[in-house]
PDB file of C-alpha atoms in Angstrom:
ATOM      1  CA  MET F   1     101.957  62.879 135.226  1.00  0.00           C
ATOM      2  CA  LEU F   2     105.133  64.611 136.339  1.00  0.00           C
ATOM      3  CA  PRO F   3     108.204  63.987 134.126  1.00  0.00           C
ATOM      4  CA  GLU F   4     110.169  62.612 137.075  1.00  0.00           C
ATOM      5  CA  VAL F   5     107.398  60.089 137.736  1.00  0.00           C
ATOM      6  CA  GLU F   6     107.428  58.950 134.102  1.00  0.00           C
ATOM      7  CA  ALA F   7     111.194  58.476 134.376  1.00  0.00           C
ATOM      8  CA  TRP F   8     110.752  56.590 137.658  1.00  0.00           C
ATOM      9  CA  LEU F   9     108.196  54.276 136.064  1.00  0.00           C
ATOM     10  CA  GLY F  10     110.698  53.188 133.460  1.00  0.00           C
ATOM     11  CA  ARG F  11     113.558  52.844 135.929  1.00  0.00           C
ATOM     12  CA  ARG F  12     111.888  51.320 138.970  1.00  0.00           C
ATOM     13  CA  THR F  13     109.129  49.111 137.516  1.00  0.00           C
ATOM     14  CA  SER F  14     109.892  45.469 136.785  1.00  0.00           C
ATOM     15  CA  SER F  15     108.074  42.140 136.416  1.00  0.00           C
ATOM     16  CA  SER F  16     108.258  39.102 138.662  1.00  0.00           C
ATOM     17  CA  ASP F  17     109.545  37.190 135.618  1.00  0.00           C
ATOM     18  CA  ASP F  18     112.651  39.416 135.624  1.00  0.00           C
ATOM     19  CA  TRP F  19     113.921  37.835 138.844  1.00  0.00           C
ATOM     20  CA  SER F  20     114.841  34.159 138.572  1.00  0.00           C
ATOM     21  CA  LEU F  21     115.093  32.012 141.674  1.00  0.00           C
ATOM     22  CA  PRO F  22     118.748  30.992 141.052  1.00  0.00           C
ATOM     23  CA  TRP F  23     119.723  34.648 140.636  1.00  0.00           C
ATOM     24  CA  LEU F  24     117.880  35.640 143.803  1.00  0.00           C
ATOM     25  CA  LEU F  25     119.582  32.892 145.781  1.00  0.00           C
ATOM     26  CA  ARG F  26     123.010  34.065 144.622  1.00  0.00           C
ATOM     27  CA  ALA F  27     122.149  37.704 145.348  1.00  0.00           C
ATOM     28  CA  LYS F  28     120.799  36.843 148.805  1.00  0.00           C
ATOM     29  CA  GLY F  29     124.222  35.998 150.237  1.00  0.00           C
ATOM     30  CA  ASP F  30     123.974  36.278 154.012  1.00  0.00           C
ATOM     31  CA  THR F  31     120.873  38.506 153.886  1.00  0.00           C
ATOM     32  CA  THR F  32     118.039  37.075 155.977  1.00  0.00           C
ATOM     33  CA  ILE F  33     114.445  37.140 154.740  1.00  0.00           C
ATOM     34  CA  SER F  34     111.155  36.951 156.639  1.00  0.00           C
ATOM     35  CA  VAL F  35     107.747  36.445 155.032  1.00  0.00           C
ATOM     36  CA  VAL F  36     104.841  37.797 157.094  1.00  0.00           C
ATOM     37  CA  LEU F  37     101.143  37.043 156.618  1.00  0.00           C
ATOM     38  CA  PRO F  38      98.713  39.128 158.696  1.00  0.00           C
ATOM     39  CA  ALA F  39      95.600  36.965 159.010  1.00  0.00           C
ATOM     40  CA  ARG F  40      92.149  37.229 160.479  1.00  0.00           C
ATOM     41  CA  ASP F  41      89.685  34.429 159.799  1.00  0.00           C
ATOM     42  CA  GLU F  42      91.490  33.241 156.667  1.00  0.00           C
ATOM     43  CA  ALA F  43      91.422  29.496 157.374  1.00  0.00           C
ATOM     44  CA  GLU F  44      90.279  28.778 153.827  1.00  0.00           C
ATOM     45  CA  THR F  45      93.401  30.172 152.178  1.00  0.00           C
ATOM     46  CA  VAL F  46      96.249  30.699 154.657  1.00  0.00           C
ATOM     47  CA  GLY F  47      97.389  27.061 154.728  1.00  0.00           C
ATOM     48  CA  GLU F  48      97.770  26.830 150.965  1.00  0.00           C
ATOM     49  CA  ILE F  49      99.840  30.035 150.848  1.00  0.00           C
ATOM     50  CA  VAL F  50     102.155  28.935 153.657  1.00  0.00           C
ATOM     51  CA  THR F  51     102.549  25.468 152.129  1.00  0.00           C
ATOM     52  CA  ALA F  52     103.604  26.914 148.778  1.00  0.00           C
ATOM     53  CA  ILE F  53     106.157  29.283 150.314  1.00  0.00           C
ATOM     54  CA  ARG F  54     107.620  26.595 152.553  1.00  0.00           C
ATOM     55  CA  ARG F  55     107.832  24.038 149.720  1.00  0.00           C
ATOM     56  CA  ASP F  56     109.257  26.314 147.014  1.00  0.00           C
ATOM     57  CA  LEU F  57     111.279  28.897 148.941  1.00  0.00           C
ATOM     58  CA  VAL F  58     112.416  27.081 152.081  1.00  0.00           C
ATOM     59  CA  GLU F  59     112.737  23.371 151.345  1.00  0.00           C
ATOM     60  CA  GLU F  60     113.465  23.262 147.597  1.00  0.00           C
ATOM     61  CA  THR F  61     115.405  26.534 147.493  1.00  0.00           C
ATOM     62  CA  PRO F  62     116.570  28.129 150.773  1.00  0.00           C
ATOM     63  CA  LEU F  63     115.635  31.710 149.943  1.00  0.00           C
ATOM     64  CA  VAL F  64     113.238  32.461 152.813  1.00  0.00           C
ATOM     65  CA  ASP F  65     114.477  32.097 156.391  1.00  0.00           C
ATOM     66  CA  GLU F  66     111.169  32.290 158.252  1.00  0.00           C
ATOM     67  CA  ILE F  67     107.434  32.350 157.600  1.00  0.00           C
ATOM     68  CA  VAL F  68     105.413  34.094 160.295  1.00  0.00           C
ATOM     69  CA  VAL F  69     101.632  34.384 160.488  1.00  0.00           C
ATOM     70  CA  ILE F  70     100.324  37.122 162.757  1.00  0.00           C
ATOM     71  CA  ASP F  71      96.931  35.856 163.906  1.00  0.00           C
ATOM     72  CA  SER F  72      94.694  38.882 164.388  1.00  0.00           C
ATOM     73  CA  ARG F  73      92.055  37.493 166.761  1.00  0.00           C
ATOM     74  CA  SER F  74      90.739  34.847 164.381  1.00  0.00           C
ATOM     75  CA  VAL F  75      87.728  32.830 165.529  1.00  0.00           C
ATOM     76  CA  ASP F  76      88.125  30.143 162.858  1.00  0.00           C
ATOM     77  CA  GLU F  77      90.939  27.640 162.228  1.00  0.00           C
ATOM     78  CA  THR F  78      93.392  30.193 160.796  1.00  0.00           C
ATOM     79  CA  ALA F  79      96.078  29.657 163.439  1.00  0.00           C
ATOM     80  CA  ALA F  80      95.854  25.860 163.366  1.00  0.00           C
ATOM     81  CA  ARG F  81      95.990  25.599 159.579  1.00  0.00           C
ATOM     82  CA  ALA F  82      98.880  28.033 159.319  1.00  0.00           C
ATOM     83  CA  ALA F  83     100.852  26.087 161.919  1.00  0.00           C
ATOM     84  CA  GLN F  84     100.068  22.748 160.245  1.00  0.00           C
ATOM     85  CA  ALA F  85     101.368  24.181 156.974  1.00  0.00           C
ATOM     86  CA  GLY F  86     104.684  25.098 158.581  1.00  0.00           C
ATOM     87  CA  ALA F  87     104.412  28.732 159.653  1.00  0.00           C
ATOM     88  CA  ARG F  88     105.314  30.133 163.031  1.00  0.00           C
ATOM     89  CA  VAL F  89     102.045  31.553 164.319  1.00  0.00           C
ATOM     90  CA  VAL F  90     102.021  34.436 166.785  1.00  0.00           C
ATOM     91  CA  ALA F  91      98.872  35.930 168.277  1.00  0.00           C
ATOM     92  CA  GLN F  92      98.745  39.673 167.668  1.00  0.00           C
ATOM     93  CA  ASP F  93      97.789  40.580 171.232  1.00  0.00           C
ATOM     94  CA  GLU F  94     100.632  38.497 172.720  1.00  0.00           C
ATOM     95  CA  ILE F  95     103.240  40.671 171.028  1.00  0.00           C
ATOM     96  CA  LEU F  96     104.483  43.564 173.197  1.00  0.00           C
ATOM     97  CA  PRO F  97     101.787  42.732 175.778  1.00  0.00           C
ATOM     98  CA  ASP F  98     102.563  45.765 177.935  1.00  0.00           C
ATOM     99  CA  LEU F  99     101.066  47.997 175.237  1.00  0.00           C
ATOM    100  CA  LYS F 100      97.337  48.585 175.012  1.00  0.00           C
ATOM    101  CA  PRO F 101      95.993  46.379 172.179  1.00  0.00           C
ATOM    102  CA  LEU F 102      94.781  48.223 169.093  1.00  0.00           C
ATOM    103  CA  ASP F 103      92.666  47.063 166.179  1.00  0.00           C
ATOM    104  CA  GLY F 104      93.350  46.777 162.482  1.00  0.00           C
ATOM    105  CA  LYS F 105      95.632  45.274 159.875  1.00  0.00           C
ATOM    106  CA  GLY F 106      98.325  47.882 160.441  1.00  0.00           C
ATOM    107  CA  GLU F 107      98.617  46.782 164.057  1.00  0.00           C
ATOM    108  CA  ALA F 108      99.448  43.236 162.948  1.00  0.00           C
ATOM    109  CA  LEU F 109     102.000  44.479 160.423  1.00  0.00           C
ATOM    110  CA  TRP F 110     103.684  46.749 162.954  1.00  0.00           C
ATOM    111  CA  LYS F 111     103.850  44.055 165.620  1.00  0.00           C
ATOM    112  CA  SER F 112     105.397  41.628 163.147  1.00  0.00           C
ATOM    113  CA  LEU F 113     108.545  43.760 163.275  1.00  0.00           C
ATOM    114  CA  ALA F 114     108.957  42.756 166.928  1.00  0.00           C
ATOM    115  CA  VAL F 115     108.785  38.981 166.353  1.00  0.00           C
ATOM    116  CA  THR F 116     110.687  38.539 163.088  1.00  0.00           C
ATOM    117  CA  SER F 117     114.407  38.719 162.464  1.00  0.00           C
ATOM    118  CA  GLY F 118     114.855  39.112 158.712  1.00  0.00           C
ATOM    119  CA  ASP F 119     116.867  41.932 157.187  1.00  0.00           C
ATOM    120  CA  LEU F 120     114.178  42.016 154.489  1.00  0.00           C
ATOM    121  CA  LEU F 121     110.479  41.564 155.190  1.00  0.00           C
ATOM    122  CA  VAL F 122     107.890  40.474 152.632  1.00  0.00           C
ATOM    123  CA  PHE F 123     104.233  41.063 153.505  1.00  0.00           C
ATOM    124  CA  ILE F 124     101.609  38.872 151.838  1.00  0.00           C
ATOM    125  CA  ASP F 125      97.845  39.065 152.441  1.00  0.00           C
ATOM    126  CA  ALA F 126      96.417  35.772 153.709  1.00  0.00           C
ATOM    127  CA  ASP F 127      93.222  35.805 151.617  1.00  0.00           C
ATOM    128  CA  LEU F 128      94.873  35.240 148.218  1.00  0.00           C
ATOM    129  CA  ARG F 129      93.546  32.539 145.912  1.00  0.00           C
ATOM    130  CA  GLU F 130      95.577  31.024 143.084  1.00  0.00           C
ATOM    131  CA  PHE F 131      98.677  32.084 145.028  1.00  0.00           C
ATOM    132  CA  ARG F 132     102.061  31.842 143.312  1.00  0.00           C
ATOM    133  CA  THR F 133     105.416  32.101 145.067  1.00  0.00           C
ATOM    134  CA  SER F 134     106.511  34.528 142.340  1.00  0.00           C
ATOM    135  CA  PHE F 135     104.682  37.084 144.495  1.00  0.00           C
ATOM    136  CA  VAL F 136     107.472  36.674 147.050  1.00  0.00           C
ATOM    137  CA  THR F 137     110.376  36.354 144.637  1.00  0.00           C
ATOM    138  CA  GLY F 138     109.206  39.279 142.523  1.00  0.00           C
ATOM    139  CA  LEU F 139     109.050  41.612 145.509  1.00  0.00           C
ATOM    140  CA  LEU F 140     112.519  40.569 146.646  1.00  0.00           C
ATOM    141  CA  GLY F 141     114.159  41.167 143.277  1.00  0.00           C
ATOM    142  CA  PRO F 142     114.666  44.954 143.384  1.00  0.00           C
ATOM    143  CA  LEU F 143     115.796  44.838 147.029  1.00  0.00           C
ATOM    144  CA  LEU F 144     118.448  42.210 146.368  1.00  0.00           C
ATOM    145  CA  ASP F 145     119.519  43.892 143.142  1.00  0.00           C
ATOM    146  CA  ASP F 146     120.011  47.459 144.355  1.00  0.00           C
ATOM    147  CA  PRO F 147     120.886  48.546 147.904  1.00  0.00           C
ATOM    148  CA  GLY F 148     119.404  51.954 147.099  1.00  0.00           C
ATOM    149  CA  VAL F 149     115.920  50.450 146.911  1.00  0.00           C
ATOM    150  CA  VAL F 150     114.304  50.161 150.350  1.00  0.00           C
ATOM    151  CA  TYR F 151     110.629  49.398 149.616  1.00  0.00           C
ATOM    152  CA  VAL F 152     108.911  47.471 146.810  1.00  0.00           C
ATOM    153  CA  LYS F 153     105.197  47.504 146.081  1.00  0.00           C
ATOM    154  CA  GLY F 154     103.356  44.830 144.140  1.00  0.00           C
ATOM    155  CA  CYS F 155     101.014  45.644 141.280  1.00  0.00           C
ATOM    156  CA  TYR F 156      98.689  43.368 139.324  1.00  0.00           C
ATOM    157  CA  ASP F 157      95.326  42.951 137.643  1.00  0.00           C
ATOM    158  CA  ARG F 158      92.464  42.514 140.110  1.00  0.00           C
ATOM    159  CA  PRO F 159      89.520  40.699 138.519  1.00  0.00           C
ATOM    160  CA  LEU F 160      86.005  41.317 139.823  1.00  0.00           C
ATOM    161  CA  GLN F 161      83.402  38.870 138.555  1.00  0.00           C
ATOM    162  CA  ASN F 162      83.894  38.864 134.771  1.00  0.00           C
ATOM    163  CA  VAL F 163      85.859  42.105 134.573  1.00  0.00           C
ATOM    164  CA  GLN F 164      89.638  41.541 134.457  1.00  0.00           C
ATOM    165  CA  SER F 165      90.501  44.863 136.110  1.00  0.00           C
ATOM    166  CA  GLY F 166      87.250  45.477 137.965  1.00  0.00           C
ATOM    167  CA  GLY F 167      88.731  45.125 141.461  1.00  0.00           C
ATOM    168  CA  GLY F 168      90.473  47.806 143.458  1.00  0.00           C
ATOM    169  CA  ARG F 169      87.404  50.009 143.822  1.00  0.00           C
ATOM    170  CA  VAL F 170      88.738  51.920 146.834  1.00  0.00           C
ATOM    171  CA  THR F 171      91.980  52.511 144.964  1.00  0.00           C
ATOM    172  CA  GLU F 172      90.280  54.043 141.948  1.00  0.00           C
ATOM    173  CA  LEU F 173      87.633  56.039 143.816  1.00  0.00           C
ATOM    174  CA  VAL F 174      89.637  57.252 146.816  1.00  0.00           C
ATOM    175  CA  ALA F 175      93.363  56.491 147.004  1.00  0.00           C
ATOM    176  CA  ARG F 176      94.428  57.313 143.466  1.00  0.00           C
ATOM    177  CA  PRO F 177      92.639  60.690 143.351  1.00  0.00           C
ATOM    178  CA  LEU F 178      94.134  61.580 146.754  1.00  0.00           C
ATOM    179  CA  LEU F 179      97.671  60.712 145.698  1.00  0.00           C
ATOM    180  CA  ASN F 180      97.413  62.564 142.389  1.00  0.00           C
ATOM    181  CA  LEU F 181      95.998  65.590 144.189  1.00  0.00           C
ATOM    182  CA  HIS F 182      98.364  65.838 147.143  1.00  0.00           C
ATOM    183  CA  TRP F 183     101.345  63.531 146.468  1.00  0.00           C
ATOM    184  CA  PRO F 184     101.748  63.517 142.681  1.00  0.00           C
ATOM    185  CA  LEU F 185     105.198  61.927 142.994  1.00  0.00           C
ATOM    186  CA  LEU F 186     103.350  58.740 144.028  1.00  0.00           C
ATOM    187  CA  ALA F 187     101.037  58.793 141.005  1.00  0.00           C
ATOM    188  CA  GLY F 188     103.093  56.095 139.269  1.00  0.00           C
ATOM    189  CA  PHE F 189     102.088  53.356 141.697  1.00  0.00           C
ATOM    190  CA  VAL F 190      99.617  51.099 139.905  1.00  0.00           C
ATOM    191  CA  GLN F 191      98.253  49.560 143.107  1.00  0.00           C
ATOM    192  CA  PRO F 192      99.012  51.953 145.993  1.00  0.00           C
ATOM    193  CA  LEU F 193      96.819  49.952 148.384  1.00  0.00           C
ATOM    194  CA  ALA F 194      98.263  46.554 147.451  1.00  0.00           C
ATOM    195  CA  GLY F 195      98.714  44.246 150.426  1.00  0.00           C
ATOM    196  CA  GLU F 196     101.809  42.646 148.912  1.00  0.00           C
ATOM    197  CA  TYR F 197     105.038  44.570 149.453  1.00  0.00           C
ATOM    198  CA  ALA F 198     108.542  44.195 150.843  1.00  0.00           C
ATOM    199  CA  GLY F 199     111.030  46.413 152.583  1.00  0.00           C
ATOM    200  CA  ARG F 200     114.259  46.699 154.501  1.00  0.00           C
ATOM    201  CA  ARG F 201     113.901  46.343 158.246  1.00  0.00           C
ATOM    202  CA  SER F 202     116.353  49.181 158.764  1.00  0.00           C
ATOM    203  CA  VAL F 203     113.851  51.557 157.143  1.00  0.00           C
ATOM    204  CA  LEU F 204     110.545  49.987 158.185  1.00  0.00           C
ATOM    205  CA  GLU F 205     111.540  50.341 161.836  1.00  0.00           C
ATOM    206  CA  ARG F 206     112.031  54.087 161.371  1.00  0.00           C
ATOM    207  CA  ILE F 207     108.467  54.945 160.326  1.00  0.00           C
ATOM    208  CA  PRO F 208     105.141  54.904 162.197  1.00  0.00           C
ATOM    209  CA  PHE F 209     102.389  52.437 161.274  1.00  0.00           C
ATOM    210  CA  VAL F 210      98.730  53.412 161.054  1.00  0.00           C
ATOM    211  CA  THR F 211      96.813  50.562 162.670  1.00  0.00           C
ATOM    212  CA  GLY F 212      93.801  50.472 160.342  1.00  0.00           C
ATOM    213  CA  TYR F 213      93.180  50.200 156.611  1.00  0.00           C
ATOM    214  CA  GLY F 214      95.085  53.378 155.884  1.00  0.00           C
ATOM    215  CA  VAL F 215      98.385  51.615 156.588  1.00  0.00           C
ATOM    216  CA  GLU F 216      99.365  51.084 152.943  1.00  0.00           C
ATOM    217  CA  LEU F 217      98.752  54.705 151.963  1.00  0.00           C
ATOM    218  CA  ALA F 218     100.564  55.973 155.064  1.00  0.00           C
ATOM    219  CA  LEU F 219     103.594  53.785 154.371  1.00  0.00           C
ATOM    220  CA  LEU F 220     103.943  55.164 150.849  1.00  0.00           C
ATOM    221  CA  VAL F 221     103.555  58.772 151.942  1.00  0.00           C
ATOM    222  CA  ASP F 222     105.878  58.470 154.929  1.00  0.00           C
ATOM    223  CA  LEU F 223     108.533  56.600 152.961  1.00  0.00           C
ATOM    224  CA  LEU F 224     108.424  59.191 150.201  1.00  0.00           C
ATOM    225  CA  GLU F 225     109.098  61.825 152.849  1.00  0.00           C
ATOM    226  CA  LEU F 226     111.874  59.797 154.489  1.00  0.00           C
ATOM    227  CA  VAL F 227     113.820  58.289 151.575  1.00  0.00           C
ATOM    228  CA  GLY F 228     112.519  59.877 148.359  1.00  0.00           C
ATOM    229  CA  LEU F 229     110.880  58.401 145.276  1.00  0.00           C
ATOM    230  CA  ASP F 230     113.959  56.728 143.783  1.00  0.00           C
ATOM    231  CA  ALA F 231     114.298  54.448 146.823  1.00  0.00           C
ATOM    232  CA  LEU F 232     110.837  53.019 146.063  1.00  0.00           C
ATOM    233  CA  ALA F 233     110.002  50.476 143.364  1.00  0.00           C
ATOM    234  CA  GLN F 234     107.130  48.361 142.087  1.00  0.00           C
ATOM    235  CA  VAL F 235     106.897  44.899 140.534  1.00  0.00           C
ATOM    236  CA  ASP F 236     104.182  43.536 138.253  1.00  0.00           C
ATOM    237  CA  LEU F 237     103.025  40.296 139.871  1.00  0.00           C
ATOM    238  CA  GLY F 238     100.491  39.436 137.177  1.00  0.00           C
ATOM    239  CA  ARG F 239      97.034  38.625 138.566  1.00  0.00           C
ATOM    240  CA  ARG F 240      95.694  38.767 142.102  1.00  0.00           C
ATOM    241  CA  VAL F 241      92.558  36.829 143.068  1.00  0.00           C
ATOM    242  CA  HIS F 242      90.982  37.198 146.490  1.00  0.00           C
ATOM    243  CA  SER F 243      87.621  37.492 148.213  1.00  0.00           C
ATOM    244  CA  HIS F 244      85.890  40.827 147.694  1.00  0.00           C
ATOM    245  CA  GLN F 245      84.308  43.021 150.352  1.00  0.00           C
ATOM    246  CA  SER F 246      80.819  44.468 150.314  1.00  0.00           C
ATOM    247  CA  THR F 247      80.325  48.082 149.271  1.00  0.00           C
ATOM    248  CA  GLU F 248      79.463  48.892 152.879  1.00  0.00           C
ATOM    249  CA  ALA F 249      82.746  47.415 154.113  1.00  0.00           C
ATOM    250  CA  LEU F 250      84.652  49.287 151.415  1.00  0.00           C
ATOM    251  CA  GLY F 251      83.050  52.488 152.677  1.00  0.00           C
ATOM    252  CA  GLY F 252      84.618  51.926 156.074  1.00  0.00           C
ATOM    253  CA  MET F 253      88.008  51.308 154.475  1.00  0.00           C
ATOM    254  CA  ALA F 254      87.684  54.453 152.378  1.00  0.00           C
ATOM    255  CA  ALA F 255      86.824  56.480 155.470  1.00  0.00           C
ATOM    256  CA  GLN F 256      89.980  55.276 157.242  1.00  0.00           C
ATOM    257  CA  ILE F 257      92.081  56.112 154.191  1.00  0.00           C
ATOM    258  CA  LEU F 258      90.624  59.628 154.176  1.00  0.00           C
ATOM    259  CA  GLN F 259      91.368  59.985 157.889  1.00  0.00           C
ATOM    260  CA  THR F 260      94.928  58.791 157.241  1.00  0.00           C
ATOM    261  CA  SER F 261      95.461  61.230 154.388  1.00  0.00           C
ATOM    262  CA  TRP F 262      94.236  64.074 156.609  1.00  0.00           C
ATOM    263  CA  SER F 263      96.823  63.197 159.259  1.00  0.00           C
ATOM    264  CA  ARG F 264      99.612  63.084 156.666  1.00  0.00           C
ATOM    265  CA  LEU F 265      98.595  66.381 155.091  1.00  0.00           C
ATOM    266  CA  GLU F 266      98.852  67.991 158.517  1.00  0.00           C
ATOM    267  CA  ARG F 267     102.118  66.278 159.457  1.00  0.00           C
ATOM    268  CA  HIS F 268     103.868  67.136 156.208  1.00  0.00           C
ATOM    269  CA  ASN F 269     102.675  70.760 156.281  1.00  0.00           C
ATOM    270  CA  LYS F 270     100.496  70.426 153.211  1.00  0.00           C
ATOM    271  CA  MET F 271      97.458  72.036 154.808  1.00  0.00           C
ATOM    272  CA  VAL F 272      96.325  74.174 157.729  1.00  0.00           C
ATOM    273  CA  SER F 273      93.556  72.366 159.568  1.00  0.00           C
ATOM    274  CA  LEU F 274      90.738  74.556 160.881  1.00  0.00           C
ATOM    275  CA  HIS F 275      88.782  71.709 162.457  1.00  0.00           C
ATOM    276  CA  THR F 276      89.133  68.139 163.642  1.00  0.00           C
ATOM    277  CA  PRO F 277      87.589  65.583 161.265  1.00  0.00           C
ATOM    278  CA  SER F 278      84.755  63.501 162.684  1.00  0.00           C
ATOM    279  CA  PRO F 279      85.722  59.899 163.464  1.00  0.00           C
ATOM    280  CA  ARG F 280      82.169  58.668 162.843  1.00  0.00           C
ATOM    281  CA  LEU F 281      80.758  57.185 159.649  1.00  0.00           C
ATOM    282  CA  ALA F 282      76.983  56.866 159.190  1.00  0.00           C
ATOM    283  CA  GLN F 283      75.819  54.210 156.718  1.00  0.00           C
ATOM    284  CA  PHE F 284      72.330  53.129 155.757  1.00  0.00           C
ATOM    285  CA  ARG F 285      70.504  49.880 155.065  1.00  0.00           C
ATOM    286  CA  ARG F 286      66.896  49.481 154.131  1.00  0.00           C
ATOM    287  CA  GLY F 287      64.936  47.649 156.818  1.00  0.00           C
ATOM    288  CA  THR F 288      61.302  46.741 157.320  1.00  0.00           C
ATOM    289  CA  HIS F 289      60.524  50.303 158.417  1.00  0.00           C
ATOM    290  CA  GLY F 290      62.608  52.244 155.913  1.00  0.00           C
ATOM    291  CA  HIS F 291      66.269  53.135 156.009  1.00  0.00           C
ATOM    292  CA  GLN F 292      68.106  52.239 159.186  1.00  0.00           C
ATOM    293  CA  VAL F 293      71.336  53.952 160.134  1.00  0.00           C
ATOM    294  CA  THR F 294      74.480  52.315 161.443  1.00  0.00           C
ATOM    295  CA  VAL F 295      77.209  54.523 162.877  1.00  0.00           C
ATOM    296  CA  ARG F 296      80.754  53.213 163.170  1.00  0.00           C
ATOM    297  CA  ASP F 297      84.022  54.565 164.466  1.00  0.00           C
ATOM    298  CA  VAL F 298      86.573  55.034 161.674  1.00  0.00           C
ATOM    299  CA  ALA F 299      89.185  56.861 163.742  1.00  0.00           C
ATOM    300  CA  VAL F 300      92.778  56.027 162.842  1.00  0.00           C
ATOM    301  CA  ALA F 301      95.257  55.103 165.574  1.00  0.00           C
ATOM    302  CA  GLU F 302      98.996  54.962 165.035  1.00  0.00           C
ATOM    303  CA  ARG F 303     102.011  53.132 166.405  1.00  0.00           C
ATOM    304  CA  PRO F 304     105.393  54.883 166.681  1.00  0.00           C
ATOM    305  CA  PRO F 305     108.481  53.706 164.776  1.00  0.00           C
ATOM    306  CA  MET F 306     109.435  50.281 166.114  1.00  0.00           C
ATOM    307  CA  ALA F 307     113.012  51.452 166.625  1.00  0.00           C
ATOM    308  CA  THR F 308     111.754  53.718 169.424  1.00  0.00           C
ATOM    309  CA  VAL F 309     109.900  50.972 171.325  1.00  0.00           C
ATOM    310  CA  GLU F 310     111.487  49.409 174.378  1.00  0.00           C
ATOM    311  CA  GLY F 311     111.265  45.668 174.829  1.00  0.00           C
ATOM    312  CA  ARG F 312     111.004  44.786 171.146  1.00  0.00           C
ATOM    313  CA  SER F 313     112.496  41.387 170.352  1.00  0.00           C
ATOM    314  CA  GLY F 314     112.842  41.555 166.560  1.00  0.00           C
ATOM    315  CA  GLY F 315     116.106  41.968 164.710  1.00  0.00           C
ATOM    316  CA  SER F 316     117.504  45.265 163.555  1.00  0.00           C
ATOM    317  CA  SER F 317     120.034  46.341 161.005  1.00  0.00           C
TER     318      SER F 317
END
């Protein structure tokens, strides 16, 4: 690991326990805070998460100004349960309706910038179990403490079955090797693909958003290019429990992350491309007549910086 990364780890890594709620409330001042949950078919968990945030961080302590769930074409009761729990629910495809709808988690995150107003935005995945509001307060700590910090990434243990740190398979097999190989300044991030992070609107609106599963990697790489390593931080949130994807599904995610890394290598002049990568991923399942192939599109689309989009209704700073 590079010496500057080791120094960064000691300087910019904290724990959620380091940031008490009374301190955060004093530090907040007139800063406004939005919590965003991108959600697709997460009826089982989204209500509990929203309820906890509303109870602890809105009603008992007025730290959070709005809770917004971006419903990404759910076919279950996600929207209804989120609304019942106290969130403002906005359908992904109803945001900036003049634009052609795109697919993927990154699309929901990007569109949230147009329908929220907070100076700081906290993004929380909607499939978390055993959720604790320290996820939100921990991510806010470095931003409220130091105006030089613009983006905070969560890190945690990710249990898989009986293995405490067995989760995060795409991180260990794809994302971490890529970052160490091409962006070694980002090698200090424990969970580079974590879905829990927070940032300043003034910066988030200046960067593009990949619409698929490469969004977390792209945000790190683009922010490193824009603001430098010292403006980034990470917070240990303890333990993250969520539903796990099949190996086949993880393969699709990995393919999108590889596509995203290719685009960033080209954009940041880290390679000379001699061909265009294929957007198709062939995967196999054994059927009654041997192995059957399924081919899926893993191409990565991208939205421009929100600050450049006409008709956006979100706040800016």
